[in-house]
PDB file of C-alpha atoms in Angstrom:
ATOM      1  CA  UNK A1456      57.016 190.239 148.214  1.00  0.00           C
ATOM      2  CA  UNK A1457      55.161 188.636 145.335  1.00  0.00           C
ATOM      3  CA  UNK A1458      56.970 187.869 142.014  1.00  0.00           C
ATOM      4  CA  UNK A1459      55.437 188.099 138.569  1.00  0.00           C
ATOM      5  CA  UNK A1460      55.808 184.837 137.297  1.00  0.00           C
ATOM      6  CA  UNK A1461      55.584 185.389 133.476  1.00  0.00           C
ATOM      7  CA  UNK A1462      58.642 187.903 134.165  1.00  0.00           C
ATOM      8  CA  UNK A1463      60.907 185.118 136.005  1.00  0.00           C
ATOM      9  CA  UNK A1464      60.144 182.800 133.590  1.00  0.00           C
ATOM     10  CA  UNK A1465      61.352 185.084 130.918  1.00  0.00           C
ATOM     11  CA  UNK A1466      64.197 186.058 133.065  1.00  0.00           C
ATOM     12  CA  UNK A1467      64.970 182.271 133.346  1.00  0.00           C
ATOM     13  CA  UNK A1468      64.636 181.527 129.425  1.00  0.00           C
ATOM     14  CA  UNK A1469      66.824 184.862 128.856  1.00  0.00           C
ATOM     15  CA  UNK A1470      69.412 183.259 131.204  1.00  0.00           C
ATOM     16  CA  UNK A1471      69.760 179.716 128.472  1.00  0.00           C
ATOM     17  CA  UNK A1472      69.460 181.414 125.455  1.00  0.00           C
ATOM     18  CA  UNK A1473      72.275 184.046 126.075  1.00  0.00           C
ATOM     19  CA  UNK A1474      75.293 181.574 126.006  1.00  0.00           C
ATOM     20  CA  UNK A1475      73.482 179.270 123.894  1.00  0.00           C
ATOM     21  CA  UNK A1476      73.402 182.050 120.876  1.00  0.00           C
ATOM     22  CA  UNK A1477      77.091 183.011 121.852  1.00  0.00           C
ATOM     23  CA  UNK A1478      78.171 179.126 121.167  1.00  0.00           C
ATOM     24  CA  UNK A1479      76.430 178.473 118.378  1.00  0.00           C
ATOM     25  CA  UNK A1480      77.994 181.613 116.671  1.00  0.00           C
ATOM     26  CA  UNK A1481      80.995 180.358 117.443  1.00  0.00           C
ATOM     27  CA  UNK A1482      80.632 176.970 115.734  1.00  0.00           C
ATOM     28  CA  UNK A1483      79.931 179.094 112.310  1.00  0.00           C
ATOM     29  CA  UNK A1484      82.893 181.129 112.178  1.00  0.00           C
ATOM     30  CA  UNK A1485      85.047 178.317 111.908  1.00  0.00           C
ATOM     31  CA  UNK A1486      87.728 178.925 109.351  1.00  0.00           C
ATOM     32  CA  UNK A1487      88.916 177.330 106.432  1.00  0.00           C
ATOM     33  CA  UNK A1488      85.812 174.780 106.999  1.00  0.00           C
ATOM     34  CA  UNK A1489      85.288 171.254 104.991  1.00  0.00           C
ATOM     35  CA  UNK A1490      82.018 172.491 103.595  1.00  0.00           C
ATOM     36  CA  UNK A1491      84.139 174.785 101.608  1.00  0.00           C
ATOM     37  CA  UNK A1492      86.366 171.165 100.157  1.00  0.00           C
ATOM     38  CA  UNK A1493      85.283 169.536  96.800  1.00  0.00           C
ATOM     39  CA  UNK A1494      86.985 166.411  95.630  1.00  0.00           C
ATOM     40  CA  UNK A1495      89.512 166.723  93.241  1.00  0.00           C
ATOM     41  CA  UNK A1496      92.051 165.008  90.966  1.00  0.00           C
ATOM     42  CA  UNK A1497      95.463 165.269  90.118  1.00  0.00           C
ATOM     43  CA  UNK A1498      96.827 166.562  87.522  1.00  0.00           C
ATOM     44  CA  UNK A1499      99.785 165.054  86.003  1.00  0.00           C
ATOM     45  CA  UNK A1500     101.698 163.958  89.498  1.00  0.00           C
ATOM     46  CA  UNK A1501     105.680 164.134  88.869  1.00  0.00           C
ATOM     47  CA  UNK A1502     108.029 161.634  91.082  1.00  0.00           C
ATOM     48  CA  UNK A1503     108.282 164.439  93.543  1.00  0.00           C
ATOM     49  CA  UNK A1504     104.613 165.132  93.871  1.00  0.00           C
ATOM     50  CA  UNK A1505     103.984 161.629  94.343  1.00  0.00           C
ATOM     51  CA  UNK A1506     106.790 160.676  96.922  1.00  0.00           C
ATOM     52  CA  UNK A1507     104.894 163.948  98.845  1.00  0.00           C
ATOM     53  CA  UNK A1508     101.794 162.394  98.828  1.00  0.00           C
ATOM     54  CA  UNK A1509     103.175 158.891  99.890  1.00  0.00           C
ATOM     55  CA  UNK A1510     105.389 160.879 102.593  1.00  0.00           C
ATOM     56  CA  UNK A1511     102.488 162.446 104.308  1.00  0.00           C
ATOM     57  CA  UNK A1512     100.124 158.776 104.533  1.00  0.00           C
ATOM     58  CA  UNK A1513     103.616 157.250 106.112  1.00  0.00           C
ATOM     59  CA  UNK A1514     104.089 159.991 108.537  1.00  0.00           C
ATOM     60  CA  UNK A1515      99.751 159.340 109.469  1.00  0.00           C
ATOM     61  CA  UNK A1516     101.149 155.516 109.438  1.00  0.00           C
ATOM     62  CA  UNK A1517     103.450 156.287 112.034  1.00  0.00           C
ATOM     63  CA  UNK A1518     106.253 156.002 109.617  1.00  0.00           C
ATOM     64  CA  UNK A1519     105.610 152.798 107.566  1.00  0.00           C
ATOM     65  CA  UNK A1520     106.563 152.806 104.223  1.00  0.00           C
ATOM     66  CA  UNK A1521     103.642 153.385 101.147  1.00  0.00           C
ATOM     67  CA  UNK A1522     104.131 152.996  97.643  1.00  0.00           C
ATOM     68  CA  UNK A1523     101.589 154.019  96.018  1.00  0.00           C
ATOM     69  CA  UNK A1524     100.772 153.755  91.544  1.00  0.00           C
ATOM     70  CA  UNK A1525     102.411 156.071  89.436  1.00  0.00           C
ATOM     71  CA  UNK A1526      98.881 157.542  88.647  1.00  0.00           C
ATOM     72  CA  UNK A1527      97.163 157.760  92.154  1.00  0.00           C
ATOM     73  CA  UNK A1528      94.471 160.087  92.216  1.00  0.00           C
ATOM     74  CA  UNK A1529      94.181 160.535  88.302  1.00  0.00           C
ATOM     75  CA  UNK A1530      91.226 158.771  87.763  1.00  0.00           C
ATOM     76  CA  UNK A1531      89.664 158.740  91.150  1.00  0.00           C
ATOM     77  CA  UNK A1532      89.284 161.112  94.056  1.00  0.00           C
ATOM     78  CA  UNK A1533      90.029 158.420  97.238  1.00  0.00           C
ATOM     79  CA  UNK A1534      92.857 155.515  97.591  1.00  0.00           C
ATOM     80  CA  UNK A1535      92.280 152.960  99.912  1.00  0.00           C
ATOM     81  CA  UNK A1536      95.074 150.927 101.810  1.00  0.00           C
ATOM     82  CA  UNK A1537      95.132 147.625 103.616  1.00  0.00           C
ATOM     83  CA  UNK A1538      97.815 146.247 105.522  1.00  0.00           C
ATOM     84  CA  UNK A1539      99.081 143.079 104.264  1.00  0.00           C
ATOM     85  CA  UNK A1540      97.384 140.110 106.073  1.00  0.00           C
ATOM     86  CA  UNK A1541      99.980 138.350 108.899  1.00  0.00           C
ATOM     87  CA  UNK A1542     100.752 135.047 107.420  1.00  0.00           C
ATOM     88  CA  UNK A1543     101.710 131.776 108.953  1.00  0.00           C
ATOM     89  CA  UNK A1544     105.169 130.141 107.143  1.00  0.00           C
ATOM     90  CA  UNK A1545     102.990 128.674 104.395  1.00  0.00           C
ATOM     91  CA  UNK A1546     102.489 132.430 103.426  1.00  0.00           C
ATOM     92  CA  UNK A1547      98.592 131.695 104.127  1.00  0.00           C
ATOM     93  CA  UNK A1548      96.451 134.159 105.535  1.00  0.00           C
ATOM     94  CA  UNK A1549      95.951 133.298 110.026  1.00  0.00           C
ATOM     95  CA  UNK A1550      93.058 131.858 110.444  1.00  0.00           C
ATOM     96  CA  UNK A1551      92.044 131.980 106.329  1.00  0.00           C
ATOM     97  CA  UNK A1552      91.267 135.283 106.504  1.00  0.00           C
ATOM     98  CA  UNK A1553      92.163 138.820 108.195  1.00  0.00           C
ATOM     99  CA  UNK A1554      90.607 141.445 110.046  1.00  0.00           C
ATOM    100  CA  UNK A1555      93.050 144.517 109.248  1.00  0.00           C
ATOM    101  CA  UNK A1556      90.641 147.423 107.789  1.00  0.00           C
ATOM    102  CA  UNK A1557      91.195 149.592 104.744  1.00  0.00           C
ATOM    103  CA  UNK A1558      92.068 153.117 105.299  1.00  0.00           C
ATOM    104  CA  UNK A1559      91.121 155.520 102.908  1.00  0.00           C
ATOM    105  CA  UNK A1560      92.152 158.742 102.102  1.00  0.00           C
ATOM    106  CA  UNK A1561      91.149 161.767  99.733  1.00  0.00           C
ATOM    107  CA  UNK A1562      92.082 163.990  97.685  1.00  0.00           C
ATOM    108  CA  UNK A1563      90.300 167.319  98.125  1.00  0.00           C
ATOM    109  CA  UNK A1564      90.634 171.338  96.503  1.00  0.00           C
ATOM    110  CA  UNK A1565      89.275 174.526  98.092  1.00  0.00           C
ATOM    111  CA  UNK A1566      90.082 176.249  94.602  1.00  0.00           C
ATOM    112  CA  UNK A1567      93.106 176.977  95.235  1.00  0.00           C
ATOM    113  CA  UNK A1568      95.080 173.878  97.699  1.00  0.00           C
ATOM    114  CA  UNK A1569      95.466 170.380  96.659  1.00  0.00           C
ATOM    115  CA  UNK A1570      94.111 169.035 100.316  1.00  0.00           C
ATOM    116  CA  UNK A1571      95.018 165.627 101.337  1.00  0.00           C
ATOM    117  CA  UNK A1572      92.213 164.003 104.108  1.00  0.00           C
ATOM    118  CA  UNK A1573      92.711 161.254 106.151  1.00  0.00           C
ATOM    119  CA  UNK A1574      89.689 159.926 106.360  1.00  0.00           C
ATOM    120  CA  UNK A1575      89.882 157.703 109.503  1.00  0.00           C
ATOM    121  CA  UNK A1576      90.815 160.308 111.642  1.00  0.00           C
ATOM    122  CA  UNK A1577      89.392 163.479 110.158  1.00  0.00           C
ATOM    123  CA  UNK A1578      93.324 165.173 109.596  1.00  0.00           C
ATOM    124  CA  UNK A1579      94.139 167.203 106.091  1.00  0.00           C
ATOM    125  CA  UNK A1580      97.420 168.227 105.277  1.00  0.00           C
ATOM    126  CA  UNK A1581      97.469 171.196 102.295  1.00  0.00           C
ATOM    127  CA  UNK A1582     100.032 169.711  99.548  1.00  0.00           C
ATOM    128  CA  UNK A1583     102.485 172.231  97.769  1.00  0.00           C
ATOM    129  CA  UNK A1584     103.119 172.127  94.301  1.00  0.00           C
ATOM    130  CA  UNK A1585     100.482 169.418  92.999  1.00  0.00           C
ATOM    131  CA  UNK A1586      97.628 171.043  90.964  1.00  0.00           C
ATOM    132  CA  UNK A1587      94.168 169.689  91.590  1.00  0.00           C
ATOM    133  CA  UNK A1588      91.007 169.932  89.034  1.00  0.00           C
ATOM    134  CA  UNK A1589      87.293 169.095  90.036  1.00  0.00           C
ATOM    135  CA  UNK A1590      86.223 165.805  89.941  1.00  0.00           C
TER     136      UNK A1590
END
């Protein structure tokens, strides 16, 4: 029995493209994606509003404590964190110098949401009760 080869190609190339059009519609329909995040400020942060903020970094800190100024996020969109250098008992950086990175984190608004990013790791957590405008 002899095959038309144009029509098993096609058959073939039918075969790839199927699934390959199902998966890439699903990567679109993604909800609630970044695209749809602007950076943002913060508008007047109480005590409460702030000791959120610093709440949520700990908990991505794996519970350290942050302190962070009275006025984070007011005049910029990102904060960046380093952990303090380890010291030898002169209170002199090991080695002159240290190695820990800065972690940086941002401040984000879908309209609506204050969103808070972790930008190491790609995580947002949507913060109640703090009002964002566009930076």
């Amino acid at each position: 029995m002899a095959l038309n080869k144009p029509l098993m190609i096609k058959a073939v190339i039918g075969l790839v493209a199927i699934p390959l059009a199902f998966a890439s519609g699903c990567a679109t329909t993604a909800p609630n994606q970044e695209i749809d995040l602007v950076e943002a400020y913060a508008s007047n942060l109480n005590l409460a509003q702030k000791q959120q903020i610093e709440s949520k970094i700990s908990s991505w800190f794996g519970g350290l404590k942050i302190t962070l100024a009275d006025d984070v996020f007011s005049e910029s969109s990102q904060v960046s964190i380093e952990r303090k250098a380890h010291m030898d008992e002169r209170r002199l950086p090991i080695e002159g110098r240290h190695n820990n990175p800065a972690f940086t984190f941002t401040l984000l608004t879908d309209g609506k949401h204050c969103i808070l990013r972790n930008n190491q790791t790609g995580e947002t957590e949507t913060l109640s009760g703090i009002t964002c405008r566009l930076k």
